[in-house]
Amino acid sequence: MARTTLTRTVLAAVSAAALFALGACSSDAGTETGGGGETGGADDGVITLGFSQVGAESGWRAANTKSIQDTLTAENGFDLKFSDAQQKQENQIQAIRSYITQGVDVIAFSPVVETGWDAVLQEAKAAGIPVILTDRAVDSDDESLYESFIGSDFVKEGVTAGEWAVEQYDGEGYKAVELQGTTGAAPAIDRKEGFESAIEGSDIEIIDSQTGNFTRAEGKTVMEGFLNKHDDIDLVFAHNDDMGLGAIEAIEAAGMTPGEDIKIITIDAVKDGMQALADGKINYIVECNPLLGPDLADIAKAVIAGEEVEKRIVVKDEAFDQEAAKEALPTREY
Ligand code: GYE
């Protein structure tokens, strides 16, 4: 039980955009050299890929960055340009524009929030540079703006967390507080929606909900506020491990025992979270697999080679209770 796998599910097949982008991209094969989009086209065999990362906000993000940097190496045929947007959309837009100006072969990014990308993605498209989304989705009506989206099903993660809460605690009139991820981010929107839909009809009630921006420090501060305001909290649902770990600190500082006096459910299943789960301080974790580097490398190579790529690659996630965490920890990769 509880093994970590990265499997692909083919939801939709052909990306027409891939064909378009390649057409435009192959300008280096002859026509229009001096102009804008001199993308290099990887004719030296090396794929120059510009990656704009969200930030360094969590253990999940650290594992994700490592996976990308460890996979998109020179030995593997890549020249990786990497930038950290410090959780700011304007920084990501700036990084993407700079990759367009540099004429990279492929742009990949994990969008900090869902909306507001159309303009810069149009610019990439006009320059003939294919874009791959990793981890988080964009909310756009124009699917031709990217080749493929590789990442987990966040709604499902929220549902899995909510279903477990119902299984364990329904009938006890539990009062829950929610630590939300970054406002406007796909995983925050989707996990909230999934959890709420799963607890509907049960007697678990969310009495307060606020963003902790996916960080441990903000998770702690928000939990302190919740504890000052409410003396009847039974359950914390945190959108990631780090905020849950911050909540643990706040609960302990208030003289209570996390995992017992106040139950905790989180999402990610990174090392620190899994350790806290094995130690009994967290009650349940839904995994979100951060090892997206290999899939990104495959899709980037396929796009450059002119192959059809899957428009949506869903990363499969597991879930762990305390016993499963103890079993999984010794061989856990991240
Ligand atoms: O759950 C959280 C990180 O987008 C899936 O971002 C990712 C989320 C992850 O900060 O820890």
Coordinates of C-alpha atoms and ligand atoms in Angstrom, one line a residue:
M1 CA 0.0 0.0 0.0
A2 CA 0.9 3.6 -0.3
R3 CA 3.6 3.4 -2.9
T4 CA 4.7 6.4 -4.9
T5 CA 4.3 6.1 -8.6
L6 CA 4.3 8.6 -11.4
T7 CA 2.0 7.3 -13.9
R8 CA 0.4 9.0 -16.9
T9 CA -3.1 9.0 -17.8
V10 CA -4.0 9.9 -21.2
L11 CA -7.0 12.2 -21.0
A12 CA -6.8 14.0 -24.3
A13 CA -4.5 13.1 -27.0
V14 CA -3.3 15.3 -29.8
S15 CA -2.1 18.8 -29.3
A16 CA -2.9 20.8 -32.4
A17 CA -0.9 23.5 -30.8
A18 CA 2.2 21.4 -30.9
L19 CA 2.0 21.1 -34.6
F20 CA 1.4 24.9 -34.9
A21 CA 4.2 25.7 -32.6
L22 CA 6.6 23.4 -34.5
G23 CA 5.6 24.9 -37.7
A24 CA 6.5 28.3 -36.4
C25 CA 9.5 27.0 -34.5
S26 CA 11.0 25.5 -37.6
S27 CA 11.8 29.0 -38.9
D28 CA 15.3 28.2 -38.1
A29 CA 15.2 25.5 -40.8
G30 CA 15.4 28.2 -43.4
T31 CA 13.0 31.1 -43.5
E32 CA 13.2 34.3 -41.4
T33 CA 16.4 34.0 -39.6
G34 CA 17.4 37.5 -38.4
G35 CA 13.9 38.3 -37.2
G36 CA 12.3 37.7 -33.9
G37 CA 11.7 34.0 -33.0
E38 CA 15.2 32.6 -33.8
T39 CA 14.5 29.8 -31.4
G40 CA 17.5 27.8 -32.1
G41 CA 15.2 24.8 -32.7
A42 CA 17.7 22.6 -30.9
D43 CA 19.5 21.9 -34.2
D44 CA 22.7 21.5 -32.2
G45 CA 20.9 18.7 -30.4
V46 CA 20.7 20.7 -27.2
I47 CA 17.3 21.9 -26.1
T48 CA 17.4 25.3 -24.4
L49 CA 14.6 25.3 -21.9
G50 CA 13.6 28.4 -19.8
F51 CA 11.9 27.4 -16.6
S52 CA 10.1 29.9 -14.4
Q53 CA 9.5 28.4 -11.0
V54 CA 6.9 29.7 -8.5
G55 CA 9.3 30.2 -5.6
A56 CA 10.9 28.3 -2.7
E57 CA 7.8 28.4 -0.5
S58 CA 7.6 24.8 0.6
G59 CA 9.3 21.4 0.9
W60 CA 7.2 20.3 -2.1
R61 CA 8.6 23.1 -4.1
A62 CA 12.2 22.2 -3.1
A63 CA 11.6 18.6 -4.2
N64 CA 10.1 19.8 -7.5
T65 CA 12.9 22.2 -8.2
K66 CA 15.5 19.4 -7.5
S67 CA 13.6 17.0 -9.8
I68 CA 13.7 19.5 -12.7
Q69 CA 17.3 20.5 -12.2
D70 CA 18.4 16.9 -11.8
T71 CA 16.6 15.8 -15.0
L72 CA 17.1 18.7 -17.4
T73 CA 20.9 18.3 -17.5
A74 CA 23.5 18.8 -20.2
E75 CA 24.0 15.0 -20.2
N76 CA 20.3 14.6 -20.9
G77 CA 20.5 17.1 -23.8
F78 CA 19.3 20.3 -22.1
D79 CA 20.5 23.7 -21.4
L80 CA 18.3 24.7 -18.5
K81 CA 17.7 28.4 -17.7
F82 CA 16.0 28.5 -14.3
S83 CA 14.5 31.4 -12.4
D84 CA 12.6 31.7 -9.1
A85 CA 9.7 34.1 -9.1
Q86 CA 9.4 34.4 -5.3
Q87 CA 5.6 33.7 -5.6
K88 CA 5.0 36.8 -7.6
Q89 CA 3.2 36.7 -11.0
E90 CA 4.9 39.8 -12.3
N91 CA 8.3 38.1 -11.8
Q92 CA 7.1 35.1 -13.7
I93 CA 5.8 37.3 -16.6
Q94 CA 9.2 39.1 -16.7
A95 CA 11.1 35.8 -16.7
I96 CA 8.9 34.4 -19.5
R97 CA 9.4 37.6 -21.6
S98 CA 13.2 37.3 -21.0
Y99 CA 13.1 33.7 -22.3
I100 CA 11.2 34.9 -25.4
T101 CA 13.8 37.6 -26.0
Q102 CA 16.6 35.1 -25.6
G103 CA 14.9 32.8 -28.1
V104 CA 14.9 29.7 -26.0
D105 CA 13.6 26.5 -27.6
V106 CA 10.9 25.8 -25.0
I107 CA 9.4 27.7 -22.1
A108 CA 8.1 25.8 -19.1
F109 CA 6.5 27.3 -16.0
S110 CA 4.4 26.6 -13.0
P111 CA 1.9 29.4 -12.8
V112 CA 1.7 31.0 -9.4
V113 CA -1.9 31.9 -9.9
E114 CA -4.5 30.7 -12.5
T115 CA -5.4 33.9 -14.3
G116 CA -3.7 36.7 -16.2
W117 CA -1.4 34.7 -18.6
D118 CA -3.0 35.2 -22.0
A119 CA -1.0 38.2 -23.1
V120 CA 2.4 36.8 -22.3
L121 CA 1.5 33.4 -23.7
Q122 CA 0.3 35.0 -26.9
E123 CA 3.8 36.6 -27.1
A124 CA 5.5 33.2 -26.8
K125 CA 3.1 31.8 -29.4
A126 CA 3.9 34.7 -31.8
A127 CA 7.6 34.0 -31.3
G128 CA 7.0 30.4 -32.1
I129 CA 8.2 29.1 -28.7
P130 CA 6.2 26.2 -27.4
V131 CA 5.1 26.4 -23.7
I132 CA 4.7 23.5 -21.3
L133 CA 2.8 24.0 -18.0
T134 CA 4.0 22.0 -15.0
D135 CA 2.3 21.5 -11.6
R136 CA -0.3 24.3 -11.8
A137 CA -2.9 25.1 -14.5
V138 CA -3.8 28.3 -16.1
D139 CA -7.4 29.4 -16.5
S140 CA -7.6 30.4 -20.1
D141 CA -10.2 29.8 -22.9
D142 CA -7.4 29.3 -25.4
E143 CA -5.8 25.9 -25.0
S144 CA -3.6 26.6 -28.0
L145 CA -1.5 28.8 -25.8
Y146 CA 0.3 25.7 -24.3
E147 CA 1.3 22.3 -25.5
S148 CA 0.8 20.2 -22.4
F149 CA -0.1 20.5 -18.8
I150 CA 1.7 18.0 -16.5
G151 CA 0.5 17.8 -12.9
S152 CA -1.8 16.3 -10.2
D153 CA -5.5 16.4 -10.0
F154 CA -5.9 18.9 -7.1
V155 CA -9.7 18.6 -6.8
K156 CA -9.3 14.8 -6.4
E157 CA -6.6 15.4 -3.6
G158 CA -9.1 17.6 -1.7
V159 CA -11.9 15.0 -2.2
T160 CA -9.6 12.3 -0.8
A161 CA -8.8 14.4 2.2
G162 CA -12.4 15.2 2.8
E163 CA -13.6 11.6 2.4
W164 CA -11.1 10.4 5.0
A165 CA -12.3 13.1 7.4
V166 CA -15.9 12.0 6.9
E167 CA -14.9 8.4 7.3
Q168 CA -13.1 9.1 10.6
Y169 CA -15.0 11.9 12.2
D170 CA -18.6 12.2 10.9
G171 CA -21.2 12.1 13.6
E172 CA -19.0 13.9 16.2
G173 CA -19.9 17.4 15.2
Y174 CA -16.3 18.4 14.3
K175 CA -15.5 22.1 13.9
A176 CA -12.8 22.5 11.2
V177 CA -10.5 25.3 10.2
E178 CA -8.9 25.5 6.8
L179 CA -5.4 26.8 5.9
Q180 CA -5.6 27.7 2.3
G181 CA -2.8 27.9 -0.2
T182 CA -1.9 31.0 -2.2
T183 CA -5.0 33.0 -3.1
G184 CA -5.8 32.4 -6.8
A185 CA -3.5 29.4 -7.2
A186 CA -4.9 26.3 -8.8
P187 CA -4.1 24.0 -5.9
A188 CA -5.7 26.3 -3.4
I189 CA -8.9 26.7 -5.4
D190 CA -9.2 23.1 -6.3
R191 CA -8.3 21.5 -3.0
K192 CA -10.8 23.8 -1.2
E193 CA -13.5 22.8 -3.7
G194 CA -12.7 19.1 -3.4
F195 CA -12.7 19.0 0.4
E196 CA -15.9 21.0 0.7
S197 CA -17.7 18.7 -1.8
A198 CA -16.6 15.6 0.1
I199 CA -17.7 16.8 3.6
E200 CA -21.0 18.0 2.3
G201 CA -23.8 16.2 4.0
S202 CA -21.6 15.2 7.0
D203 CA -21.7 17.1 10.3
I204 CA -18.1 18.4 9.9
E205 CA -18.3 22.2 9.7
I206 CA -15.6 24.6 8.4
I207 CA -15.8 27.5 10.9
D208 CA -12.9 29.5 9.6
S209 CA -10.7 29.6 6.5
Q210 CA -7.8 31.8 5.5
T211 CA -4.8 31.7 3.3
G212 CA -1.4 30.8 4.7
N213 CA 0.3 31.2 1.3
F214 CA 1.7 27.6 1.4
T215 CA 4.4 28.6 3.9
R216 CA 5.2 27.2 7.3
A217 CA 5.6 30.7 8.8
E218 CA 2.2 32.0 7.6
G219 CA 0.5 28.7 8.4
K220 CA 1.7 29.2 12.0
T221 CA 0.5 32.8 12.2
V222 CA -2.9 32.1 10.8
M223 CA -3.3 29.1 13.1
E224 CA -2.4 31.3 16.1
G225 CA -5.2 33.7 15.0
F226 CA -7.7 30.8 14.7
L227 CA -6.7 29.5 18.2
N228 CA -7.2 33.0 19.7
K229 CA -10.6 33.4 18.0
H230 CA -12.1 29.9 18.5
D231 CA -11.9 27.5 21.5
D232 CA -13.7 24.7 19.8
I233 CA -11.4 23.6 16.9
D234 CA -11.3 19.9 16.4
L235 CA -9.7 19.6 13.0
V236 CA -7.3 21.5 10.7
F237 CA -7.3 21.0 6.9
A238 CA -4.1 22.5 5.5
H239 CA -3.7 22.7 1.8
N240 CA 0.0 21.6 2.2
D241 CA 2.3 20.0 4.7
D242 CA 4.3 23.1 5.4
M243 CA 1.2 25.1 6.7
G244 CA 0.2 22.0 8.7
L245 CA 3.7 22.0 10.2
G246 CA 3.3 25.6 11.1
A247 CA -0.1 24.8 12.7
I248 CA 1.5 22.1 14.8
E249 CA 3.9 24.7 16.2
A250 CA 1.0 27.0 17.1
I251 CA -1.1 24.2 18.6
E252 CA 1.9 23.1 20.8
A253 CA 2.6 26.6 21.8
A254 CA -1.0 26.9 23.0
G255 CA -0.5 23.9 25.2
M256 CA -2.4 21.3 23.2
T257 CA -1.4 18.1 21.5
P258 CA -1.5 18.1 17.7
G259 CA -2.9 14.9 16.2
E260 CA -4.9 14.3 19.4
D261 CA -6.6 17.4 20.8
I262 CA -6.7 18.8 17.3
K263 CA -6.6 16.5 14.3
I264 CA -4.7 17.5 11.2
I265 CA -5.1 16.6 7.6
T266 CA -2.6 17.9 5.0
I267 CA -1.6 17.5 1.3
D268 CA 1.9 16.8 -0.2
A269 CA 3.5 14.0 1.7
V270 CA 7.0 15.5 1.7
K271 CA 9.6 14.2 4.2
D272 CA 8.9 16.6 7.1
G273 CA 5.1 16.1 6.7
M274 CA 5.5 12.3 6.6
Q275 CA 7.8 12.4 9.7
A276 CA 5.1 14.4 11.6
L277 CA 2.5 11.9 10.4
A278 CA 4.6 8.9 11.6
D279 CA 5.1 10.8 14.9
G280 CA 1.4 11.1 15.4
K281 CA 1.2 14.9 15.0
I282 CA -0.6 14.8 11.7
N283 CA -3.5 12.3 11.1
Y284 CA -3.6 11.9 7.4
I285 CA -1.8 13.1 4.3
V286 CA -2.8 13.0 0.7
E287 CA 0.2 12.9 -1.6
C288 CA 1.1 15.3 -4.3
N289 CA 4.0 14.0 -6.3
P290 CA 6.6 16.7 -7.0
L291 CA 8.8 14.6 -9.3
L292 CA 7.8 16.2 -12.5
G293 CA 11.3 16.6 -14.1
P294 CA 11.2 13.3 -16.1
D295 CA 7.8 14.0 -17.7
L296 CA 8.8 17.5 -18.5
A297 CA 12.0 16.3 -20.2
D298 CA 10.0 13.7 -22.3
I299 CA 7.4 16.2 -23.3
A300 CA 9.9 18.9 -24.2
K301 CA 11.9 16.4 -26.4
A302 CA 8.7 15.2 -28.1
V303 CA 7.5 18.8 -28.8
I304 CA 10.9 19.7 -30.3
A305 CA 10.9 16.4 -32.4
G306 CA 7.6 17.3 -33.8
E307 CA 5.8 14.5 -32.1
E308 CA 2.2 14.7 -30.9
V309 CA 2.0 15.2 -27.1
E310 CA -0.7 14.5 -24.6
K311 CA -2.5 17.8 -23.7
R312 CA -2.9 16.7 -20.1
I313 CA -0.7 14.4 -18.1
V314 CA -2.2 13.6 -14.7
V315 CA 0.3 12.6 -12.0
K316 CA -1.1 9.8 -9.8
D317 CA -1.1 10.4 -6.1
E318 CA -1.4 8.1 -3.0
A319 CA -2.5 8.9 0.5
F320 CA -1.1 7.9 3.9
D321 CA -2.4 7.4 7.4
Q322 CA 0.0 7.1 10.4
E323 CA 0.8 3.4 9.9
A324 CA 1.4 3.8 6.2
A325 CA 3.7 6.8 6.8
K326 CA 5.9 4.7 9.1
E327 CA 6.2 2.0 6.4
A328 CA 6.9 4.5 3.6
L329 CA 9.4 6.8 5.4
P330 CA 12.6 4.7 5.1
T331 CA 12.4 4.5 1.3
R332 CA 10.8 7.9 0.7
E333 CA 12.5 9.8 -2.1
Y334 CA 11.4 13.3 -1.1
Ligands
GYE1 O1 1.2 21.5 -2.7 C1 2.6 23.3 -2.1 C2 3.4 24.2 -3.0 O2 1.5 23.7 -6.6 C3 1.2 21.4 -5.9 O3 2.6 24.3 -4.2 C4 1.9 22.7 -5.7 C5 1.7 23.2 -4.3 C6 2.2 22.3 -3.2 O4 3.8 25.3 -2.4 O5 3.3 22.7 -1.1

